Tab-separated table of C-alpha atoms and ligand atoms in Angstrom:
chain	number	residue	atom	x	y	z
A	16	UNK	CA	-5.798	-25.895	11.319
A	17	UNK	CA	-9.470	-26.924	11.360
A	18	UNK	CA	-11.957	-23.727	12.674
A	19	UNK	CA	-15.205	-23.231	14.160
A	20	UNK	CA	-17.267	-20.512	14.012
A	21	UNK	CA	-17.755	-19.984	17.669
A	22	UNK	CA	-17.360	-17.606	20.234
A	23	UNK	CA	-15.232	-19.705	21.943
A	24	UNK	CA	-12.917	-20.825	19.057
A	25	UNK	CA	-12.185	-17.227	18.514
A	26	UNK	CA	-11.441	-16.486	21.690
A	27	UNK	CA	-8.822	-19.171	21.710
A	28	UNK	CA	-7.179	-18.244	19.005
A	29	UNK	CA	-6.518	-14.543	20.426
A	30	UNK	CA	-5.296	-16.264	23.349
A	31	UNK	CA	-2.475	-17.681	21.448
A	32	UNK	CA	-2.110	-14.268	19.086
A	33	UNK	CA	1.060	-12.665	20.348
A	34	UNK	CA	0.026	-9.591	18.237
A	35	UNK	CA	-3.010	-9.223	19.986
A	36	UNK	CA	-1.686	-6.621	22.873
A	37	UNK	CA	-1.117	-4.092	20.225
A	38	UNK	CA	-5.038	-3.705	19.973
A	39	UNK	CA	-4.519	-1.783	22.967
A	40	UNK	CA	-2.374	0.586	20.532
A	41	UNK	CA	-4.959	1.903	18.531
A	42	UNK	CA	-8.285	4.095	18.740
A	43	UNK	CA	-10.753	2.687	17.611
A	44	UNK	CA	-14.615	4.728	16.370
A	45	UNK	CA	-17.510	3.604	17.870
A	46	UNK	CA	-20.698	2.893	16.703
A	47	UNK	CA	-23.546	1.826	19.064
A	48	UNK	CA	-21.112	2.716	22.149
A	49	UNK	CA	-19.260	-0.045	21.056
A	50	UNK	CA	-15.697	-0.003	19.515
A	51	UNK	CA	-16.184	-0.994	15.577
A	52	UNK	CA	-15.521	-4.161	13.625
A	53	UNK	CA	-12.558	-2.351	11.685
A	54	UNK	CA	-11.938	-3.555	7.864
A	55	UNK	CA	-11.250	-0.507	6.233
A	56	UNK	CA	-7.650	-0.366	6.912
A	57	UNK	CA	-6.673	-0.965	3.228
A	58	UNK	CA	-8.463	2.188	2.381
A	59	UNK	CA	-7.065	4.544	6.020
A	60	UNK	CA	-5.544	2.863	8.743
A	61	UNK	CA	-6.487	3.253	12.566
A	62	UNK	CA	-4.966	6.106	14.540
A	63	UNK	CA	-2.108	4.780	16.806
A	64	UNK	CA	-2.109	6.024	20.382
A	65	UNK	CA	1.587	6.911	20.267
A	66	UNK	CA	0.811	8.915	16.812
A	67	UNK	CA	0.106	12.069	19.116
A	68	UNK	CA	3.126	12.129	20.836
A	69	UNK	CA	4.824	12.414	17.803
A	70	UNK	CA	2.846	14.972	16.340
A	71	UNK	CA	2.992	17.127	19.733
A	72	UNK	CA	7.063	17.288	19.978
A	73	UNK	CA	6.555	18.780	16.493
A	74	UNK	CA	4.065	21.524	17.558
A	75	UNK	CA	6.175	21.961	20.713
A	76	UNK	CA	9.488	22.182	19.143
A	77	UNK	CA	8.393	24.695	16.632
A	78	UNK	CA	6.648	26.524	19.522
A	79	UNK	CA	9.296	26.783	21.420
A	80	UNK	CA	12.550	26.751	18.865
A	81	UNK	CA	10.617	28.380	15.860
A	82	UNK	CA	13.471	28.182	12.863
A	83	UNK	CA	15.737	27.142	15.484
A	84	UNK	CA	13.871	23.812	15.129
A	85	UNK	CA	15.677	22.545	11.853
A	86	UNK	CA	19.075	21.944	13.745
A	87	UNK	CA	17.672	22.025	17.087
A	88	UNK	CA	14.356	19.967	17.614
A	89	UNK	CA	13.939	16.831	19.637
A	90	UNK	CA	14.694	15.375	16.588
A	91	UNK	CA	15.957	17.928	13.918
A	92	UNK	CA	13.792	18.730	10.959
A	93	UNK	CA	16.317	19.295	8.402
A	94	UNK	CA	17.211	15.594	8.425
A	95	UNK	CA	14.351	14.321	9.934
A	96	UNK	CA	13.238	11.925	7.146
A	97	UNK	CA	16.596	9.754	7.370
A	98	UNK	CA	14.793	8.191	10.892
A	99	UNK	CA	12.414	6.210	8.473
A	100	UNK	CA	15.573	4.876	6.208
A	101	UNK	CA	16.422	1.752	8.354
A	102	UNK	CA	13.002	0.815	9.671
A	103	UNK	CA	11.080	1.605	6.038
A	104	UNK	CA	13.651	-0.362	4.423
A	105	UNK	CA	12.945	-3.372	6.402
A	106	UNK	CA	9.509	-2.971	5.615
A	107	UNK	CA	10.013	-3.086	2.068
A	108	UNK	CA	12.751	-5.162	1.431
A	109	UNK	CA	15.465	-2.695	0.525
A	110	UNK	CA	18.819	-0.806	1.351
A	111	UNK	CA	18.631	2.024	3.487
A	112	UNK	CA	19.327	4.188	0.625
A	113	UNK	CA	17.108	2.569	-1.841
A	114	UNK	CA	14.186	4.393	-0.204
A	115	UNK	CA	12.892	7.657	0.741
A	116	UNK	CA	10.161	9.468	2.310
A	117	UNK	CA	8.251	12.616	0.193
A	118	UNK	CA	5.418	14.149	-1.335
A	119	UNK	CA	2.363	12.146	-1.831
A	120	UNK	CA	1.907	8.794	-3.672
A	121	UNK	CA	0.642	9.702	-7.110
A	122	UNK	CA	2.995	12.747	-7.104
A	123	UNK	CA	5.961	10.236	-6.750
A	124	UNK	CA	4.741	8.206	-9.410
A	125	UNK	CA	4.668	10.708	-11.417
A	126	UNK	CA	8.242	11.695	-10.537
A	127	UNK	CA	9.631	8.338	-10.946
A	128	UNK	CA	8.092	8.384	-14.476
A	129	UNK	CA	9.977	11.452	-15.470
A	130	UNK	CA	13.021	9.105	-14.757
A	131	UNK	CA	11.772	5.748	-15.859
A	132	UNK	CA	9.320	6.276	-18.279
A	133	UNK	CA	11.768	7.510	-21.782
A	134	UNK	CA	9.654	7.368	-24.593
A	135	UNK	CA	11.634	6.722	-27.959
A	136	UNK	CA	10.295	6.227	-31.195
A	137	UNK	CA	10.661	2.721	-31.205
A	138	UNK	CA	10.686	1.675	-27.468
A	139	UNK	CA	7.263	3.430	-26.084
A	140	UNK	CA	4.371	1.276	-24.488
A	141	UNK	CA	3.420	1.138	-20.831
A	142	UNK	CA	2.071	-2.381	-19.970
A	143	UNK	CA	0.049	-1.972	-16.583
A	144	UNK	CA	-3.358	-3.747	-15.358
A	145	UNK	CA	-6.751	-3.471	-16.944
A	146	UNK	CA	-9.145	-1.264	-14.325
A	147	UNK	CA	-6.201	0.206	-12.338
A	148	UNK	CA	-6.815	2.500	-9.813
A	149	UNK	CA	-8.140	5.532	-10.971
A	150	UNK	CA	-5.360	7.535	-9.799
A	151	UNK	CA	-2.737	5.701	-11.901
A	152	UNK	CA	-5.353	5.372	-14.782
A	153	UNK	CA	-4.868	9.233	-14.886
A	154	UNK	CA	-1.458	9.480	-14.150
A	155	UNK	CA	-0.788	6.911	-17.488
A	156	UNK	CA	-3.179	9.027	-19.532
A	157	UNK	CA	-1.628	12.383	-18.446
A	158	UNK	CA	2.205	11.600	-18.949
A	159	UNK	CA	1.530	9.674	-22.057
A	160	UNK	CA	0.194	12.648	-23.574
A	161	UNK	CA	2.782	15.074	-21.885
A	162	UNK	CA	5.150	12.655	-23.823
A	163	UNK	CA	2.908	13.508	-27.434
A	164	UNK	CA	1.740	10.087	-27.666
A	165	UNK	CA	-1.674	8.517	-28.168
A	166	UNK	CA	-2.898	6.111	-25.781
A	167	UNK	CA	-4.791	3.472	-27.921
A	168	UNK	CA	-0.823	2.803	-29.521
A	169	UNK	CA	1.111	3.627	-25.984
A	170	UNK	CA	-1.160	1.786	-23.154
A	171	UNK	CA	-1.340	-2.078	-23.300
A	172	UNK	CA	-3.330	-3.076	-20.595
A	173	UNK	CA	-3.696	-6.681	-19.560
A	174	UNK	CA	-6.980	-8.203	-19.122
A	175	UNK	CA	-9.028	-10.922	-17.045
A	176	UNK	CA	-10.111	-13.811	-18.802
A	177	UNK	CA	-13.743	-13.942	-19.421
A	178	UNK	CA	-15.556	-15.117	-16.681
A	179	UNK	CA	-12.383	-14.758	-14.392
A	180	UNK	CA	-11.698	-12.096	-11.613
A	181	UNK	CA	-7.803	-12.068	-11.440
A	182	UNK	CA	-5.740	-11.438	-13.673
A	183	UNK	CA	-2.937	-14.852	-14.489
A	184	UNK	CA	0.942	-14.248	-14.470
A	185	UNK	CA	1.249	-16.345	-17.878
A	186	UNK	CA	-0.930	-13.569	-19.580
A	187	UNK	CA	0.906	-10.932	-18.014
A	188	UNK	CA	4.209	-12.390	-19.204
A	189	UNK	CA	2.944	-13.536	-22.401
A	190	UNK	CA	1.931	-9.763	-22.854
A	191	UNK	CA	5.586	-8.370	-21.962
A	192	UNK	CA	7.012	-11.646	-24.215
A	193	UNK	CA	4.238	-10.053	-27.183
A	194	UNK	CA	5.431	-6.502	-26.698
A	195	UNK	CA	8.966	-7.263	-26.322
A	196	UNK	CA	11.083	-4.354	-28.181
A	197	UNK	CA	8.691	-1.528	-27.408
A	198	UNK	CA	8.056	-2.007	-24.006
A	199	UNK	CA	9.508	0.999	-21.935
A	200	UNK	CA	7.855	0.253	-18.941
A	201	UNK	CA	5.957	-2.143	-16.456
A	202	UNK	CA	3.929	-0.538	-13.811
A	203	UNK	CA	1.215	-2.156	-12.036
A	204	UNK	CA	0.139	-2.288	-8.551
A	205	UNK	CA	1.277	-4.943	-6.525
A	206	UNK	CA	-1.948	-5.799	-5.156
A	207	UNK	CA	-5.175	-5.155	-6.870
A	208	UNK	CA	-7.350	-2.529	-4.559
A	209	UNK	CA	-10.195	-4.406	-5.780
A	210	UNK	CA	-9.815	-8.165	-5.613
A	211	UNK	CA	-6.696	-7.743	-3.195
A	212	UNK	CA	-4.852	-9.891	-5.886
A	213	UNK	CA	-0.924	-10.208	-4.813
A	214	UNK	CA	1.403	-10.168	-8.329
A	215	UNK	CA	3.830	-12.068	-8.390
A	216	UNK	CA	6.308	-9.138	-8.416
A	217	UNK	CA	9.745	-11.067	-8.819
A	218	UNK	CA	8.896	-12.977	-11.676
A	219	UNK	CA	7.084	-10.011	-13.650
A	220	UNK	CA	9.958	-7.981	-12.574
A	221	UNK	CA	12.392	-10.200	-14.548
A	222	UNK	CA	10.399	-10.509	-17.257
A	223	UNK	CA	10.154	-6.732	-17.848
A	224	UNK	CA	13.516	-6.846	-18.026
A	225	UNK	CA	14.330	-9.559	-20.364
A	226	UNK	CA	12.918	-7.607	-22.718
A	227	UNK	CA	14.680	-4.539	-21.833
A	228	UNK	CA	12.044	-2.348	-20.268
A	229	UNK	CA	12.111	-0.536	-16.766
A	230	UNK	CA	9.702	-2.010	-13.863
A	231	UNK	CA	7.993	-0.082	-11.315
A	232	UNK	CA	5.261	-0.859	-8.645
A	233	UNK	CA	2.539	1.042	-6.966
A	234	UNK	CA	2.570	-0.476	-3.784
A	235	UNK	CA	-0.568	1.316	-2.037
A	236	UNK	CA	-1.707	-1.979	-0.920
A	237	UNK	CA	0.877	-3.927	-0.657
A	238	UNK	CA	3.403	-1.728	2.117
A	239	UNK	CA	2.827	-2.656	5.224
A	240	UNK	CA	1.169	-5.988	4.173
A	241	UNK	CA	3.459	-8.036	1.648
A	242	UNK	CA	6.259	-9.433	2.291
A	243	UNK	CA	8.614	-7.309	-0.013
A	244	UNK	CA	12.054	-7.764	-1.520
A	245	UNK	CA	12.045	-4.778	-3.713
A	246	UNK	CA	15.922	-4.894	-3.900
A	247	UNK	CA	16.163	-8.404	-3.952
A	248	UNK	CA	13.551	-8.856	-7.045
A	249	UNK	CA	15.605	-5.983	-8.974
A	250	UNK	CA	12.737	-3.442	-8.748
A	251	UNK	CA	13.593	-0.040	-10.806
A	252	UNK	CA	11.610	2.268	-8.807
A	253	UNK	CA	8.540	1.724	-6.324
A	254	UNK	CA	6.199	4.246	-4.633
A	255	UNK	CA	3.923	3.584	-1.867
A	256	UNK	CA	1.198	6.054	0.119
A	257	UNK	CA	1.468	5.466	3.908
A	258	UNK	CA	-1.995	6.214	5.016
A	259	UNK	CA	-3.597	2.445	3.993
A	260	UNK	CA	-1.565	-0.098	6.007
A	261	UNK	CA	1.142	2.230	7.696
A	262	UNK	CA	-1.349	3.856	9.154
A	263	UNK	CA	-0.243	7.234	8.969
A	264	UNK	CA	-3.148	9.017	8.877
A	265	UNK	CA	-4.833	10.979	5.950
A	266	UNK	CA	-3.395	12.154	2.684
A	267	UNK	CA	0.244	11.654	4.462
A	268	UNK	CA	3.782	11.151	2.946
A	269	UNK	CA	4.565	8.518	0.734
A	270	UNK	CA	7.407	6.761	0.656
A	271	UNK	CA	9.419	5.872	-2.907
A	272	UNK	CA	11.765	3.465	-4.043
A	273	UNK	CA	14.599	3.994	-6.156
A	274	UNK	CA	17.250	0.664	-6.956
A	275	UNK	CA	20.977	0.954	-6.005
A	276	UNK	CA	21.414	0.812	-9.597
A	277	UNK	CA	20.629	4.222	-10.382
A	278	UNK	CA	21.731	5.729	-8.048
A	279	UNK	CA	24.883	6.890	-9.896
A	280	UNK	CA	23.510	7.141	-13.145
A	281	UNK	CA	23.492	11.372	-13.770
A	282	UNK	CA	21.656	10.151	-17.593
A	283	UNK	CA	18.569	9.551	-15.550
A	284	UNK	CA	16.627	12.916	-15.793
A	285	UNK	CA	14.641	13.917	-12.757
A	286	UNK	CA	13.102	17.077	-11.535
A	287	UNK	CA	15.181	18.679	-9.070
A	288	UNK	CA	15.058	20.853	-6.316
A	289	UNK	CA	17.299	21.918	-3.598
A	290	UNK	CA	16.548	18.821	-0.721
A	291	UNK	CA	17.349	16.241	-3.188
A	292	UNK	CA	20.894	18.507	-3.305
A	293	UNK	CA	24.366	16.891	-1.802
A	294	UNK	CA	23.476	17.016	1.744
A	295	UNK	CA	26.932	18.385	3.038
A	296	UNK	CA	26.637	21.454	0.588
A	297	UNK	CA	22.612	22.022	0.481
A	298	UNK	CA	23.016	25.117	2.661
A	299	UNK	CA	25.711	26.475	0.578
A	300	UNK	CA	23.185	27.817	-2.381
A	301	UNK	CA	25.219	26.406	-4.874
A	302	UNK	CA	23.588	26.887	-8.573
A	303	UNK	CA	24.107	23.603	-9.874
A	304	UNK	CA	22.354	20.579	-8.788
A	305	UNK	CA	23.850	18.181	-7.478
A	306	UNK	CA	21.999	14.838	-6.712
A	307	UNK	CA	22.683	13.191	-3.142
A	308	UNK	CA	23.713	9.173	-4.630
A	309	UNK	CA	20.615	7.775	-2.947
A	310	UNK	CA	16.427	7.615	-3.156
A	311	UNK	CA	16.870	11.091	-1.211
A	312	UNK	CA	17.999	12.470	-5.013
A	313	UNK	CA	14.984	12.206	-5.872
A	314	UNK	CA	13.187	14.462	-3.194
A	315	UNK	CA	12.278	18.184	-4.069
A	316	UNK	CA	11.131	20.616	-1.453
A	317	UNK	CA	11.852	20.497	2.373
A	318	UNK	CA	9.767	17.971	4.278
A	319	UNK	CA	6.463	18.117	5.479
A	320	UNK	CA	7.517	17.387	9.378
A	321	UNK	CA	4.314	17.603	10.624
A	322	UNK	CA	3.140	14.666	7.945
A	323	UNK	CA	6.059	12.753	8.801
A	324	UNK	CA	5.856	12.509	12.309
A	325	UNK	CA	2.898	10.093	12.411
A	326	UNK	CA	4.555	8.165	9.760
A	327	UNK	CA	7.669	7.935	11.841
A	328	UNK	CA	5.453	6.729	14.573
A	329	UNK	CA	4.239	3.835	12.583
A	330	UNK	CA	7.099	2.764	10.799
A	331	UNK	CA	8.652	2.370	14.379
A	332	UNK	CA	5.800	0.292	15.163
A	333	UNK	CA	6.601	-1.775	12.162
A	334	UNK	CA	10.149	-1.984	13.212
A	335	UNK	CA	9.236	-3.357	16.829
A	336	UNK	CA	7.159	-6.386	15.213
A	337	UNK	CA	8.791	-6.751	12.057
A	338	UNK	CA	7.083	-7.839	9.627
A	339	UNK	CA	7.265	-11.994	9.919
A	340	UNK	CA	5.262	-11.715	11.974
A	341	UNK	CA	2.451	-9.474	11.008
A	342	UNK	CA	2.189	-11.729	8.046
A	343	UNK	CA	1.845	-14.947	9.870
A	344	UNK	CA	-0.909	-13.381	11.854
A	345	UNK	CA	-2.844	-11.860	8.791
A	346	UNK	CA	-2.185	-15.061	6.242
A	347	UNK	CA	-4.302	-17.125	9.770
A	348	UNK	CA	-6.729	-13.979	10.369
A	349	UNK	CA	-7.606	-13.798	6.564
A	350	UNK	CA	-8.033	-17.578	5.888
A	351	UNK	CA	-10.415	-17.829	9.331
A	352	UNK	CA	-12.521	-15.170	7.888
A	353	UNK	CA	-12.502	-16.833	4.955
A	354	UNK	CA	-13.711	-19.435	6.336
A	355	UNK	CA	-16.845	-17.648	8.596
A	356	UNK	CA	-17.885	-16.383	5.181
A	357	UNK	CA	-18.346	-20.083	4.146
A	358	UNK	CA	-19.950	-21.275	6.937
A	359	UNK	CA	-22.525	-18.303	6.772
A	360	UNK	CA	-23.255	-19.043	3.062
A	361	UNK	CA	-23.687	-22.435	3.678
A	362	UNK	CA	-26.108	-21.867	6.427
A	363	UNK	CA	-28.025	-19.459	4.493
A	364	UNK	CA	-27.474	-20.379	0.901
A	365	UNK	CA	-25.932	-16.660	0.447
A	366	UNK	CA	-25.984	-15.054	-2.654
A	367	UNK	CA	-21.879	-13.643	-2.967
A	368	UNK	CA	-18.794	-15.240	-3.913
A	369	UNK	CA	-14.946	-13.842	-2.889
A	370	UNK	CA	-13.272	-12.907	-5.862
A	371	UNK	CA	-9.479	-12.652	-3.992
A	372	UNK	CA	-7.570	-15.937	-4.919
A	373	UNK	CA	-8.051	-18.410	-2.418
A	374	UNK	CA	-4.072	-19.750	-3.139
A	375	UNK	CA	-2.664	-17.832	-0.240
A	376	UNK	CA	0.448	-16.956	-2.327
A	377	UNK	CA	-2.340	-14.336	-4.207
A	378	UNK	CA	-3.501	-12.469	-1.946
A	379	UNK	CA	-2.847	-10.410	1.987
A	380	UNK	CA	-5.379	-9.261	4.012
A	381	UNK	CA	-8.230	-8.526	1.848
A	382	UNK	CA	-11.089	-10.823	0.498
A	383	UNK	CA	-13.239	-8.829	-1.718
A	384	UNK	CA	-16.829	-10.118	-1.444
A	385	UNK	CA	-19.077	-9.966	-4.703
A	386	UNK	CA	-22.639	-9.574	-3.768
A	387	UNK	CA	-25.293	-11.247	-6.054
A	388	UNK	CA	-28.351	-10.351	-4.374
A	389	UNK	CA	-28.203	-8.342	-1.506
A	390	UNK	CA	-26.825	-5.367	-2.215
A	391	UNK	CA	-25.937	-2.119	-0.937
A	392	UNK	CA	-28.494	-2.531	1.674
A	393	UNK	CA	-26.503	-5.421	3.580
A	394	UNK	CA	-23.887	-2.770	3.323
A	395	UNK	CA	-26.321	-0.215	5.128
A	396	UNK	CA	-26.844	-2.572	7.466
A	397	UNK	CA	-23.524	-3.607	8.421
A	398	UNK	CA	-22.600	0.026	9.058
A	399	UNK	CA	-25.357	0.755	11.138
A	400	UNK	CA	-24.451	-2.168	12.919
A	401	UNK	CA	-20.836	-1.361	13.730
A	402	UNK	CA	-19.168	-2.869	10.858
A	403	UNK	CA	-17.031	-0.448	8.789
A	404	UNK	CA	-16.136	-1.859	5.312
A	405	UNK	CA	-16.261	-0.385	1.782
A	406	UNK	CA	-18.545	-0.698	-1.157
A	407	UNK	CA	-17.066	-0.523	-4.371
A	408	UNK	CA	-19.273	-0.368	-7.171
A	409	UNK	CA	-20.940	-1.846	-8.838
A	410	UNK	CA	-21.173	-4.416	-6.157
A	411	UNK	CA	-18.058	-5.557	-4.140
A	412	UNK	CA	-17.417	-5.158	-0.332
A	413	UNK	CA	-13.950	-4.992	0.467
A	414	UNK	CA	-12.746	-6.844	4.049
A	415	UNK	CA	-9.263	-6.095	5.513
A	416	UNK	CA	-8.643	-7.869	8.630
A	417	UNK	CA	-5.397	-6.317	9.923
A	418	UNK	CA	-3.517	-8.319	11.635
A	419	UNK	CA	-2.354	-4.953	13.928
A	420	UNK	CA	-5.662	-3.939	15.407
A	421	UNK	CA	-8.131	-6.871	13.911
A	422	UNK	CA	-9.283	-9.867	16.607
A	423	UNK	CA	-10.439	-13.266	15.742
A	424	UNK	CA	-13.490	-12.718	17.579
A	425	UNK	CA	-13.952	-9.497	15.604
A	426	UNK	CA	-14.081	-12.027	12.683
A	427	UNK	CA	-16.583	-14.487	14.690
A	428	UNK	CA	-18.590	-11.263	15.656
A	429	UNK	CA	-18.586	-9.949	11.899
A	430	UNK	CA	-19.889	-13.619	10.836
A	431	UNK	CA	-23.483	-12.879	13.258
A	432	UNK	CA	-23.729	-9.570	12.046
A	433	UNK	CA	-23.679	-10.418	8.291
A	434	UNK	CA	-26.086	-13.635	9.213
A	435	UNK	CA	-28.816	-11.078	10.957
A	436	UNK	CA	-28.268	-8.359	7.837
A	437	UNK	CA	-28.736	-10.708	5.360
A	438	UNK	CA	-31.926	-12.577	7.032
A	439	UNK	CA	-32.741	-8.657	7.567
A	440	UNK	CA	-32.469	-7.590	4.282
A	441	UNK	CA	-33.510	-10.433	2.050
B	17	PLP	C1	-4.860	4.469	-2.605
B	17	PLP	C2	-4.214	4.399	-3.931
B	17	PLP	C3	-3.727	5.545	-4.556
B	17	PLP	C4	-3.902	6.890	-3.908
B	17	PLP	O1	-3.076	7.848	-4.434
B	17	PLP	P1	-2.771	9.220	-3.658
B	17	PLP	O2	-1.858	9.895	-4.563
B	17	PLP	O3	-2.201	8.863	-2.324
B	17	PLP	O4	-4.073	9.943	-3.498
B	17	PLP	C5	-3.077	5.393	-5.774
B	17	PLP	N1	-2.932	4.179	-6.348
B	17	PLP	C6	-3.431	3.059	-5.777
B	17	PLP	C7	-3.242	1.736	-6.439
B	17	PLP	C8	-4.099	3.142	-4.562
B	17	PLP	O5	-4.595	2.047	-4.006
């Protein structure tokens, strides 16, 4: 499709968007009495309208039933998780048993590592990416040591090429080929917060096990906005948080991924507690555990209901749209953006450079934007301005046009604004 960065272009193109009525959906902040340019979405997604509803037959049922509300609720709490098994599978590419809802997303990483990550004396190193999210940075640092090991012999990380922003598959599998008999385990996340780099999960997911390790994914930004086929590609394990894309609102549930394949294997440790227990007998207060043959194994305590509910009520939303078809509207959102940012560095001779692949295959609905000259005061300006993106340092803006509450002419309008701050600014 040939664009134009005008008004009217954009306009036409929402025209034609069948995803645009679910604007209407969300609640947007306003700056200026206007509703925002929204592009933080990979960071916390928009609040849905229905989310309240949700979260109010909650309050109400425990109002009104107190305890009573576990078997008796609108929709019971002691099994209320096993709503999100169909539609969260979808979402992800999995069986309805593969995948579970629980805890938070770092905590379930760190859960699935008890069970994935074995250490032996010959059979030890983690490859995951160089400059990983902090979080997982940690996590790596903390259970390697937990497991007495050193990092410098345990962590190989893989690197960018000089000069080069994304990380390429043939060094990532010539690093798993190089490590071969002592890799235990592949985890990486599926799209780089930072460049919004898309891995090409299947292939490194065979690779890993070629060799013989276990492969895992952090999928913070990647459910919700990648086409998944976690069962499909042979995936060990997978965890996910549900605030970015899902837009469940802050610090909520995560959801984790657990393949068929283990299901059944009672050699895997894990730690236990009572609601990953046999569902038929969990009320009995039996003293030996005994794992329900599913992701659900692998949860601990009872679930955080009110968490869940606004996850429920996106993962519905999900359901109702499916997501074809949020990914045919972001791969045409993201590339028109892409192209506004050309257009306004032509015009002005800008000083920045998007460091997400260009090959569509690479990358979802972020462009990361390295600034040369401007700065953090373009940043300033865009906020003041209505604009909400992110500024990671030392100097990258982040852009997530999502394709559930983002407009083309919210990508025309962004396009002015950035013209003005960086006449403005320079
Ligand atoms: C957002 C994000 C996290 C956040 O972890 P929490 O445990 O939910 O705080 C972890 N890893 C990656 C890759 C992320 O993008």
């Amino acid at each position: 499709m040939t664009f134009k960065n005008t008004l009217e272009f954009a306009k036409e193109l929402d025209a034609k968007d069948d995803l645009n009525k679910y604007q209407q959906e969300f609640i947007y902040p306003k700056v200026n009495e206007e509703k925002v340019i929204y592009f933080t979405g990979n960071s916390l997604g928009l609040q849905p309208k229905r989310t309240k509803k949700y979260v109010d037959e909650v309050m109400n049922d425990w109002a009104n039933l107190a305890v009573e509300g576990h078997f008796y609720a609108e929709k019971p709490w002691w099994d209320y998780h096993e709503r999100f098994a169909n539609p969260l599978s979808k979402i992800v590419g999995a069986l309805p048993s593969e995948v579970t809802v629980m805890n938070t997303l770092t905590v379930n990483l760190h859960l699935m590592m008890v069970s994935f990550y074995r250490p032996t004396k010959t059979r030890f190193k983690i490859i995951c990416e160089e400059k990983a999210f902090p979080s997982d940075q940690y996590m790596f640092q903390s259970q390697v040591h937990f497991h007495g090991y050193k990092m410098d012999d345990t962590i190989v990380e893989i690197k960018r090429r000089d000069g080069e922003h994304n990380i390429r598959l043939e060094d990532i599998l010539a690093k798993i080929e190089e490590v071969g008999d002592e890799l235990a385990l592949v985890l990486i996340g599926g799209v780089n917060y930072y460049t919004g780099q898309v891995f090409d999960m299947k292939t490194i997911t065979a690779a890993g096990h070629k060799v013989g390790a276990y492969v895992g994914w952090d999928l913070a930004h990647a459910a919700g906005n990648v086409k998944l086929e976690l069962h499909d590609w042979n995936v060990d394990f997978a965890a996910w948080c549900s605030y970015k894309y899902m837009n469940s609102g802050p610090g909520n549930a995560s959801g984790c991924f657990v393949h068929e394949k283990h299901h059944h294997n009672d050699q895997l440790p894990r730690f236990a507690g009572w609601w990953g227990h046999n569902k038929e007998r969990r009320f009995k207060m039996e003293p030996v555990f005994n794992p329900v043959h599913g992701a659900d194994g692998w949860q601990i305590s009872n679930l955080p209901i009110l968490s869940l509910a606004p996850y429920l009520a996106s993962v519905e939303m999900f359901d109702e749209i499916g997501m074809d078809a949020l990914i045919q509207k972001r791969d045409l959102i993201t590339s028109y953006l892409e192209f506004i940012l050309k257009e306004i560095a032509k015009e002005l001779d800008g000083n920045f450079e998007i460091i997400t692949p260009s090959n569509p295959l690479e990358r979802a609905s972020q462009l990361s934007v390295l600034l040369h000259g401007e700065g953090r005061s373009l940043f300033d300006y865009l906020m003041k301005n209505g604009v909400i993106t992110d500024w990671r340092e030392p100097n990258v803006i982040r852009l997530a046009p999502v394709p559930l509450y983002s407009s083309f002419v919210d990508m025309y309008s962004f396009g002015q604004i950035l013209k003005r701050g960086i006449q403005e600014v320079r």
